[in-house]
Amino acid sequence: MDKQDHFYIGWQETMPAPHRRFLRPFLFGLVLLLPILVFTTVWFQKDFNDHRFELGTLTEVTGTYYESPVPLLLADEGELPNTLSKSILLVGFGKFGAEGIMKDIQETEGSLVGKKVRLSGTLIYGAGHTVMELTQKEASLVQVYEDAALKTPALATNGAYQGKGEILDPKCYFGVMKPGEGKTHKSCAIRCLSGGIPAVFKPDNTGDYYILLDAQGKKLNEQLLPYIGYLVDMNGSVSNYFDWKVMVVDSRALSLNVSRKGERCGGDG
Amino acid sequence: MAVSYKPVLWNRQKKKYDQILWMGIALILGCFAIFEFLLHPTITIETLIIRATAFTAIILLHIILMIGPLCRLDKRFLPLLYNRRHLGVSMFLIALVHAAFCIIQFHALGDTNPIASVFLSNPNYQEISQYPFQTLGFFALIILMLMAVSSHDFWLNNLSPKMWKQLHMSVYIAYALLILHIALGTLQYEKDLFYTILLWSGFLTISGLHLVAGWKTRSQLRAEQNALKQEGYFEVALLEEISEKRAKAVFVDGQNIAIFKYDGKVSAVSNICKHQMGPLGEGKIVDGCITCPWHGYQYYPGNGQSPPPFKEKLATYRVKIIKDKIWINPSPFPEGTAVEPAIINHG
Ligand code: HEM
Ligand code: FES
């Protein structure tokens, strides 16, 4: 047999037959193996929640605007499908809270607190809660109604909570990202809370969600950043802000509350 | 011999290679999308893109790392090696899509520059399970980018082959970074044992193939060395001991021999000049001729003959190069006999 026949040169027009015969089974093997590999990889993934982010769809909602402790639009009857909570937590575009946008709007419109307004934005919903992104920033205000302003109801403590769970950013968790929690989402949650999206606490054994506030009833964000991604012991007094639960926690005691550092949040699974 | 850069033209083989490569990529991405929509229908399109591209890129990286040792084990794998750079560049582009989507999704539109946010958002660098794994992916991506950019033959000719080789050995650093990227990232969220097994299987396959191929190369080398010893060769010098167009003189088996290195070749002739026995090994190759340091007599290194009209002739010797070592057979050929020089190949 002539040895030259078997010498492979890449710049030749065609591959020598022995090489082709040898390589073909490997190629077919790969074509079979790869889909199986992909299938098992996808199969063993944790399932995602069914929360929704209506990306690309703007919805206009009429309701009463409240600002304290966090910006919220209480939708009028019939404005949202019955399956959705009417207490719409407002968040900004990108990784920001709604305060900046609402402040700019109210600089021209005057205070909207307690007033009936029509806002346009992108709906985010799941787990019994509704969030709206003010996608068009200042242009999100569609209309201000002339009705007299209602008073913001005071937060009345109606219980205490103690337990462990994860600190979440509600914008991602309630629908923008899958998964919107856990280690792979940790950086994003830090970015979102740092940008002013209110922190939400999710106990690991109940289906409740708590907006976290400091003793002054203000958003508790900066102080929480070091605890994102950990399983955290949380305790505080609980009250209702329409459909949302809020929890006032003592931020000075918080550093003591991290249980079993390193124990991780794994999300729903 | 300064061969200027010549682009390798497209041929049928190369086109076929790329066709198969991109059909394979489409197969993985397509299967990924279909299975995700079937098994996890509430996935977002961004997560699908992030995961499908990550998976495709890491599979391609494994294939790339397997080709080298496979070729050493069986030469019939060589067609895979020939166009490996297209594999590498494709892998980089797909990894780039993954990285870009991750940076946009998790770090953009916030209160910090997105790239800075990759490094600053999660500050838990001192804790393994909380470690900001994205930074490891970032450095891996930089390495893959340098390799993709420098993979063109243009750079092979403009960086020295040695530097190029070193740059491309850093693919192993990128691989290590990516194993950690996955282990400290996704594996901290997806807790199913399957993923740990998958990651380890990949690692063990790659390191196993390298070990087996390395073992085979070593035993081949040993066999070659033994064969040369049988034929009467002696190991006399390291290639790197001799500078270009210069020589090393050695005494082997009573023979005084000058070994010259020039133009990617090595030749050996008698060390004793025919004029007044000057030490040729201290001479230099000038205009293609060994030139004696004493009075400038010249000889061709390939056959020991003086250029015409001169008639002096030196004894010549057989030379072999194994890896980085020069071997000499000290039984001389009659003066003026042409001997094939040993070729230095960079590899
Ligand atoms: C700037 C660079 C990078 C960043 C910011 C980054 C970020 C991420 C993030 C956030 C995840 C988790 C995604 C998820 O939730 O599923 C991830 C996973 C992953 N990354 Fe990267 N990555 C980068 C570079 C790379 C590169 C160069 C590769 C090369 C192949 C790579 C391969 C993977 C793989 C295989 C996974 C696991 C599969 C997955 O969870 O999607 N990454 N990366
Ligand atoms: S001895 Fe070599 S040239 Fe005189």
mmCIF file of C-alpha atoms in Angstrom, chain A residues 8-15 19 22-23 26-27 31 34-35 37-50 55 93-96 176-179 181-188 190-191 194-195 228-230 261-262 264 266, chain B residues 11-13 20 27-28 31-32 35-36 39-40 42-44 46-47 51 55 59 74-80 82 104-112 117 121-122 124 127 129-131 133-134 184-186 188-192 194-195 198:
data_model
loop_
_atom_site.group_PDB
_atom_site.id
_atom_site.type_symbol
_atom_site.label_atom_id
_atom_site.label_comp_id
_atom_site.label_asym_id
_atom_site.label_seq_id
_atom_site.Cartn_x
_atom_site.Cartn_y
_atom_site.Cartn_z
ATOM 1 C CA TYR A 8 -3.616 13.969 5.044
ATOM 2 C CA ILE A 9 -3.196 17.450 3.626
ATOM 3 C CA GLY A 10 -5.775 19.991 4.673
ATOM 4 C CA TRP A 11 -5.601 22.175 1.607
ATOM 5 C CA GLN A 12 -6.481 19.334 -0.745
ATOM 6 C CA GLU A 13 -9.842 19.612 -2.423
ATOM 7 C CA THR A 14 -11.286 16.474 -0.892
ATOM 8 C CA MET A 15 -10.627 14.380 2.142
ATOM 9 C CA HIS A 19 -10.181 9.525 6.744
ATOM 10 C CA PHE A 22 -13.027 6.660 9.811
ATOM 11 C CA LEU A 23 -14.639 9.964 10.779
ATOM 12 C CA PHE A 26 -18.031 9.727 14.936
ATOM 13 C CA LEU A 27 -20.092 12.375 13.181
ATOM 14 C CA VAL A 31 -25.635 13.803 15.823
ATOM 15 C CA LEU A 34 -25.980 15.891 21.168
ATOM 16 C CA PRO A 35 -29.804 15.957 21.198
ATOM 17 C CA LEU A 37 -27.340 15.596 25.951
ATOM 18 C CA VAL A 38 -29.427 18.698 25.341
ATOM 19 C CA PHE A 39 -32.601 16.883 26.359
ATOM 20 C CA THR A 40 -31.229 15.657 29.677
ATOM 21 C CA THR A 41 -29.706 19.057 30.403
ATOM 22 C CA VAL A 42 -33.035 20.766 29.862
ATOM 23 C CA TRP A 43 -34.961 17.989 31.614
ATOM 24 C CA PHE A 44 -33.085 18.374 34.904
ATOM 25 C CA GLN A 45 -33.472 22.160 35.010
ATOM 26 C CA LYS A 46 -35.618 23.581 37.759
ATOM 27 C CA ASP A 47 -38.993 24.570 36.456
ATOM 28 C CA PHE A 48 -39.726 28.269 36.171
ATOM 29 C CA ASN A 49 -42.638 30.008 37.851
ATOM 30 C CA ASP A 50 -45.587 31.132 35.718
ATOM 31 C CA LEU A 55 -42.964 42.912 27.332
ATOM 32 C CA PHE A 93 -37.794 51.578 33.690
ATOM 33 C CA GLY A 94 -34.721 49.336 33.902
ATOM 34 C CA LYS A 95 -33.331 48.703 37.342
ATOM 35 C CA PHE A 96 -34.843 51.724 39.119
ATOM 36 C CA VAL A 176 -39.344 39.984 34.221
ATOM 37 C CA MET A 177 -36.739 37.286 34.679
ATOM 38 C CA LYS A 178 -36.707 33.510 34.852
ATOM 39 C CA PRO A 179 -35.381 32.694 37.343
ATOM 40 C CA GLU A 181 -34.061 34.644 42.344
ATOM 41 C CA GLY A 182 -31.153 32.575 43.611
ATOM 42 C CA LYS A 183 -27.429 32.671 42.950
ATOM 43 C CA THR A 184 -27.497 33.315 39.218
ATOM 44 C CA HIS A 185 -29.798 36.272 39.788
ATOM 45 C CA LYS A 186 -27.984 37.649 42.827
ATOM 46 C CA SER A 187 -26.065 40.400 41.003
ATOM 47 C CA CYS A 188 -29.181 41.593 39.257
ATOM 48 C CA ILE A 190 -28.441 43.786 44.071
ATOM 49 C CA ARG A 191 -28.488 46.156 41.078
ATOM 50 C CA SER A 194 -29.562 49.534 44.683
ATOM 51 C CA GLY A 195 -31.578 51.395 42.022
ATOM 52 C CA ILE A 228 -29.198 39.231 48.974
ATOM 53 C CA GLY A 229 -28.664 35.669 47.854
ATOM 54 C CA TYR A 230 -28.491 34.335 51.417
ATOM 55 C CA LYS A 261 -23.876 32.199 56.320
ATOM 56 C CA GLY A 262 -23.299 30.448 53.068
ATOM 57 C CA ARG A 264 -27.989 29.540 49.834
ATOM 58 C CA GLY A 266 -32.195 28.030 45.638
ATOM 59 C CA ASN B 11 -11.490 24.597 -0.737
ATOM 60 C CA ARG B 12 -14.266 22.075 -0.815
ATOM 61 C CA GLN B 13 -13.032 20.365 2.341
ATOM 62 C CA ILE B 20 -21.107 20.510 9.205
ATOM 63 C CA LEU B 27 -28.853 21.300 15.864
ATOM 64 C CA ILE B 28 -27.838 22.096 19.451
ATOM 65 C CA CYS B 31 -32.949 21.160 20.201
ATOM 66 C CA PHE B 32 -32.370 23.431 23.170
ATOM 67 C CA PHE B 35 -36.952 21.071 24.596
ATOM 68 C CA GLU B 36 -37.166 24.256 26.700
ATOM 69 C CA LEU B 39 -40.485 21.088 29.226
ATOM 70 C CA HIS B 40 -40.359 24.630 30.662
ATOM 71 C CA THR B 42 -42.748 29.698 30.891
ATOM 72 C CA ILE B 43 -39.073 30.393 30.120
ATOM 73 C CA THR B 44 -38.279 33.902 28.862
ATOM 74 C CA GLU B 46 -33.590 36.000 27.160
ATOM 75 C CA THR B 47 -33.037 33.055 29.491
ATOM 76 C CA ARG B 51 -28.652 29.119 28.345
ATOM 77 C CA PHE B 55 -24.446 25.238 26.481
ATOM 78 C CA ILE B 59 -19.855 21.820 24.194
ATOM 79 C CA ASP B 74 -4.982 8.404 15.679
ATOM 80 C CA LYS B 75 -3.847 10.409 12.691
ATOM 81 C CA ARG B 76 -7.176 9.889 10.976
ATOM 82 C CA PHE B 77 -8.632 12.580 13.229
ATOM 83 C CA LEU B 78 -6.380 15.145 11.521
ATOM 84 C CA PRO B 79 -9.096 16.530 9.238
ATOM 85 C CA LEU B 80 -10.768 17.833 12.408
ATOM 86 C CA TYR B 82 -6.980 21.304 10.112
ATOM 87 C CA ILE B 104 -27.529 43.388 29.321
ATOM 88 C CA GLN B 105 -30.079 41.359 31.254
ATOM 89 C CA PHE B 106 -28.451 41.368 34.671
ATOM 90 C CA HIS B 107 -26.353 44.523 34.673
ATOM 91 C CA ALA B 108 -27.621 47.088 32.148
ATOM 92 C CA LEU B 109 -30.203 49.852 32.727
ATOM 93 C CA GLY B 110 -29.127 50.238 36.335
ATOM 94 C CA ASP B 111 -27.352 52.774 38.497
ATOM 95 C CA THR B 112 -23.843 51.542 37.562
ATOM 96 C CA SER B 117 -21.431 46.086 37.705
ATOM 97 C CA SER B 121 -22.555 44.279 42.185
ATOM 98 C CA ASN B 122 -21.848 41.133 44.141
ATOM 99 C CA ASN B 124 -18.666 38.367 48.063
ATOM 100 C CA GLU B 127 -16.942 33.282 49.895
ATOM 101 C CA SER B 129 -20.693 29.667 47.289
ATOM 102 C CA GLN B 130 -21.519 33.362 46.857
ATOM 103 C CA TYR B 131 -18.545 34.172 44.608
ATOM 104 C CA PHE B 133 -18.895 33.827 39.074
ATOM 105 C CA GLN B 134 -19.596 36.232 36.214
ATOM 106 C CA LEU B 184 -19.894 28.736 41.293
ATOM 107 C CA GLY B 185 -22.779 30.030 39.203
ATOM 108 C CA THR B 186 -25.372 27.745 37.731
ATOM 109 C CA GLN B 188 -25.269 26.966 43.019
ATOM 110 C CA TYR B 189 -28.798 27.347 41.671
ATOM 111 C CA GLU B 190 -29.496 24.130 39.783
ATOM 112 C CA LYS B 191 -28.910 21.649 42.582
ATOM 113 C CA ASP B 192 -29.583 18.473 40.644
ATOM 114 C CA PHE B 194 -26.895 15.593 37.104
ATOM 115 C CA TYR B 195 -25.140 18.907 36.409
ATOM 116 C CA LEU B 198 -22.042 16.400 33.577
#
